[in-house]
Structure formats: C-alpha cells, structure tokens
JSON list of C-alpha atoms in Angstrom, two decimals:
[
{"chain": "A", "resi": 1, "resn": "ALA", "atom": "CA", "xyz": [235.62, 176.51, 113.91]},
{"chain": "A", "resi": 2, "resn": "LEU", "atom": "CA", "xyz": [236.62, 180.00, 112.76]},
{"chain": "A", "resi": 3, "resn": "VAL", "atom": "CA", "xyz": [236.94, 178.83, 109.16]},
{"chain": "A", "resi": 4, "resn": "GLU", "atom": "CA", "xyz": [233.53, 177.15, 109.29]},
{"chain": "A", "resi": 5, "resn": "ARG", "atom": "CA", "xyz": [231.90, 180.29, 110.68]},
{"chain": "A", "resi": 6, "resn": "THR", "atom": "CA", "xyz": [233.55, 182.40, 108.00]},
{"chain": "A", "resi": 7, "resn": "LEU", "atom": "CA", "xyz": [232.35, 180.11, 105.22]},
{"chain": "A", "resi": 8, "resn": "VAL", "atom": "CA", "xyz": [228.81, 180.09, 106.57]},
{"chain": "A", "resi": 9, "resn": "ALA", "atom": "CA", "xyz": [228.86, 183.88, 106.87]},
{"chain": "A", "resi": 10, "resn": "ARG", "atom": "CA", "xyz": [229.91, 184.12, 103.21]},
{"chain": "A", "resi": 11, "resn": "GLY", "atom": "CA", "xyz": [227.21, 181.68, 102.09]},
{"chain": "A", "resi": 12, "resn": "ILE", "atom": "CA", "xyz": [229.59, 178.90, 101.10]},
{"chain": "A", "resi": 13, "resn": "ASP", "atom": "CA", "xyz": [228.22, 175.41, 101.63]},
{"chain": "A", "resi": 14, "resn": "GLY", "atom": "CA", "xyz": [229.95, 172.14, 102.46]},
{"chain": "A", "resi": 15, "resn": "ARG", "atom": "CA", "xyz": [230.72, 171.51, 98.77]},
{"chain": "A", "resi": 16, "resn": "GLY", "atom": "CA", "xyz": [232.47, 174.86, 98.47]},
{"chain": "A", "resi": 17, "resn": "LEU", "atom": "CA", "xyz": [229.63, 176.40, 96.44]},
{"chain": "A", "resi": 18, "resn": "ASP", "atom": "CA", "xyz": [228.38, 179.92, 96.93]},
{"chain": "A", "resi": 19, "resn": "GLU", "atom": "CA", "xyz": [224.98, 181.38, 96.08]},
{"chain": "A", "resi": 20, "resn": "LEU", "atom": "CA", "xyz": [225.86, 182.10, 92.43]},
{"chain": "A", "resi": 21, "resn": "ASP", "atom": "CA", "xyz": [227.29, 178.59, 91.95]},
{"chain": "A", "resi": 22, "resn": "ARG", "atom": "CA", "xyz": [224.07, 177.08, 93.31]},
{"chain": "A", "resi": 23, "resn": "ALA", "atom": "CA", "xyz": [221.91, 179.36, 91.15]},
{"chain": "A", "resi": 24, "resn": "TYR", "atom": "CA", "xyz": [223.95, 178.40, 88.05]},
{"chain": "A", "resi": 25, "resn": "LEU", "atom": "CA", "xyz": [223.45, 174.70, 88.77]},
{"chain": "A", "resi": 26, "resn": "ALA", "atom": "CA", "xyz": [219.74, 175.22, 89.44]},
{"chain": "A", "resi": 27, "resn": "GLU", "atom": "CA", "xyz": [219.38, 176.87, 86.02]},
{"chain": "A", "resi": 28, "resn": "LEU", "atom": "CA", "xyz": [221.00, 173.87, 84.36]},
{"chain": "A", "resi": 29, "resn": "GLU", "atom": "CA", "xyz": [218.90, 171.43, 86.36]},
{"chain": "A", "resi": 30, "resn": "GLY", "atom": "CA", "xyz": [215.74, 173.15, 85.13]},
{"chain": "A", "resi": 31, "resn": "GLY", "atom": "CA", "xyz": [215.49, 170.58, 82.35]},
{"chain": "A", "resi": 32, "resn": "LYS", "atom": "CA", "xyz": [215.46, 173.00, 79.42]},
{"chain": "A", "resi": 33, "resn": "GLY", "atom": "CA", "xyz": [218.49, 171.53, 77.67]},
{"chain": "A", "resi": 34, "resn": "PRO", "atom": "CA", "xyz": [221.98, 172.90, 77.19]},
{"chain": "A", "resi": 35, "resn": "ARG", "atom": "CA", "xyz": [222.47, 176.62, 77.78]},
{"chain": "A", "resi": 36, "resn": "SER", "atom": "CA", "xyz": [224.96, 179.16, 76.48]},
{"chain": "A", "resi": 37, "resn": "LEU", "atom": "CA", "xyz": [227.03, 181.27, 78.84]},
{"chain": "A", "resi": 38, "resn": "ALA", "atom": "CA", "xyz": [225.21, 184.38, 77.59]},
{"chain": "A", "resi": 39, "resn": "THR", "atom": "CA", "xyz": [221.82, 182.84, 78.37]},
{"chain": "A", "resi": 40, "resn": "LEU", "atom": "CA", "xyz": [222.88, 181.74, 81.83]},
{"chain": "A", "resi": 41, "resn": "ALA", "atom": "CA", "xyz": [224.39, 185.14, 82.61]},
{"chain": "A", "resi": 42, "resn": "ALA", "atom": "CA", "xyz": [221.22, 186.93, 81.51]},
{"chain": "A", "resi": 43, "resn": "ARG", "atom": "CA", "xyz": [218.98, 184.59, 83.53]},
{"chain": "A", "resi": 44, "resn": "LEU", "atom": "CA", "xyz": [221.15, 185.04, 86.63]},
{"chain": "A", "resi": 45, "resn": "GLY", "atom": "CA", "xyz": [221.60, 188.80, 86.21]},
{"chain": "A", "resi": 46, "resn": "VAL", "atom": "CA", "xyz": [225.40, 188.78, 86.17]},
{"chain": "A", "resi": 47, "resn": "SER", "atom": "CA", "xyz": [228.05, 189.55, 83.57]},
{"chain": "A", "resi": 48, "resn": "GLU", "atom": "CA", "xyz": [229.39, 186.77, 81.39]},
{"chain": "A", "resi": 49, "resn": "GLY", "atom": "CA", "xyz": [232.89, 187.47, 82.72]},
{"chain": "A", "resi": 50, "resn": "ARG", "atom": "CA", "xyz": [231.84, 186.99, 86.33]},
{"chain": "A", "resi": 51, "resn": "LEU", "atom": "CA", "xyz": [229.90, 183.86, 85.47]},
{"chain": "A", "resi": 52, "resn": "ALA", "atom": "CA", "xyz": [232.84, 182.43, 83.51]},
{"chain": "A", "resi": 53, "resn": "VAL", "atom": "CA", "xyz": [234.97, 182.52, 86.67]},
{"chain": "A", "resi": 54, "resn": "HIS", "atom": "CA", "xyz": [232.34, 180.56, 88.58]},
{"chain": "A", "resi": 55, "resn": "GLU", "atom": "CA", "xyz": [231.84, 178.24, 85.65]},
{"chain": "A", "resi": 56, "resn": "SER", "atom": "CA", "xyz": [235.52, 177.27, 85.52]},
{"chain": "A", "resi": 57, "resn": "PHE", "atom": "CA", "xyz": [235.33, 176.28, 89.19]},
{"chain": "A", "resi": 58, "resn": "LEU", "atom": "CA", "xyz": [232.22, 174.16, 88.54]},
{"chain": "A", "resi": 59, "resn": "ILE", "atom": "CA", "xyz": [233.89, 172.48, 85.56]},
{"chain": "A", "resi": 60, "resn": "ARG", "atom": "CA", "xyz": [237.00, 171.66, 87.61]},
{"chain": "A", "resi": 61, "resn": "ARG", "atom": "CA", "xyz": [234.75, 170.20, 90.33]},
{"chain": "A", "resi": 62, "resn": "GLY", "atom": "CA", "xyz": [233.16, 167.93, 87.70]},
{"chain": "A", "resi": 63, "resn": "LEU", "atom": "CA", "xyz": [229.70, 169.46, 88.07]},
{"chain": "A", "resi": 64, "resn": "VAL", "atom": "CA", "xyz": [229.35, 171.06, 84.62]},
{"chain": "A", "resi": 65, "resn": "LEU", "atom": "CA", "xyz": [230.33, 170.09, 81.08]},
{"chain": "A", "resi": 66, "resn": "ILE", "atom": "CA", "xyz": [230.58, 172.29, 78.01]},
{"chain": "A", "resi": 67, "resn": "THR", "atom": "CA", "xyz": [229.25, 170.50, 74.92]},
{"chain": "A", "resi": 68, "resn": "ASN", "atom": "CA", "xyz": [228.76, 171.66, 71.34]},
{"chain": "A", "resi": 69, "resn": "GLN", "atom": "CA", "xyz": [225.17, 172.48, 72.26]},
{"chain": "A", "resi": 70, "resn": "GLY", "atom": "CA", "xyz": [226.03, 174.40, 75.45]},
{"chain": "A", "resi": 71, "resn": "ARG", "atom": "CA", "xyz": [226.50, 173.89, 79.18]},
{"chain": "A", "resi": 72, "resn": "VAL", "atom": "CA", "xyz": [225.00, 170.81, 80.83]},
{"chain": "A", "resi": 73, "resn": "MET", "atom": "CA", "xyz": [225.16, 169.10, 84.20]},
{"chain": "A", "resi": 74, "resn": "ALA", "atom": "CA", "xyz": [227.94, 166.53, 84.39]}
]
C-alpha cells in the first residue's frame, strides 16, 4: 500500500509511466508521422538529454521504435 501511494504521489501510473512518458507517447500518437528526438524535446519543453533517458525506458518497454525516419509508436 505504501508503494502504491508513493507511485500515485509521483504521478506514476499502473504501466510505470510518468507524466513526461505519457506526454511523449501522446506526441507520437498525434498522427503526424515519425518525429526526431529534437522535435519531441522542443514540443515537450525538455532537454534532449532528459528526453533520451525517458525514451530508452519506453523503447525497452516496447512502446516506441526508432526508425530511419524518426521515432514512432511500436
């Protein structure tokens, strides 16, 4: 119960995603085609370095793919 309360307090959902993870996925789901890391970072208002950390988690979870054209939903 303590762990669940802590996760909720930090904005982490049942899939282990935080607010930035969800915003990243929402940008990709927008239907505007593949996106570069720089574009996503600018749209989300965060540094590319910070977003890259979140992105690696999303890739490991099988939610995002990096293609020659850019990032897409898996």
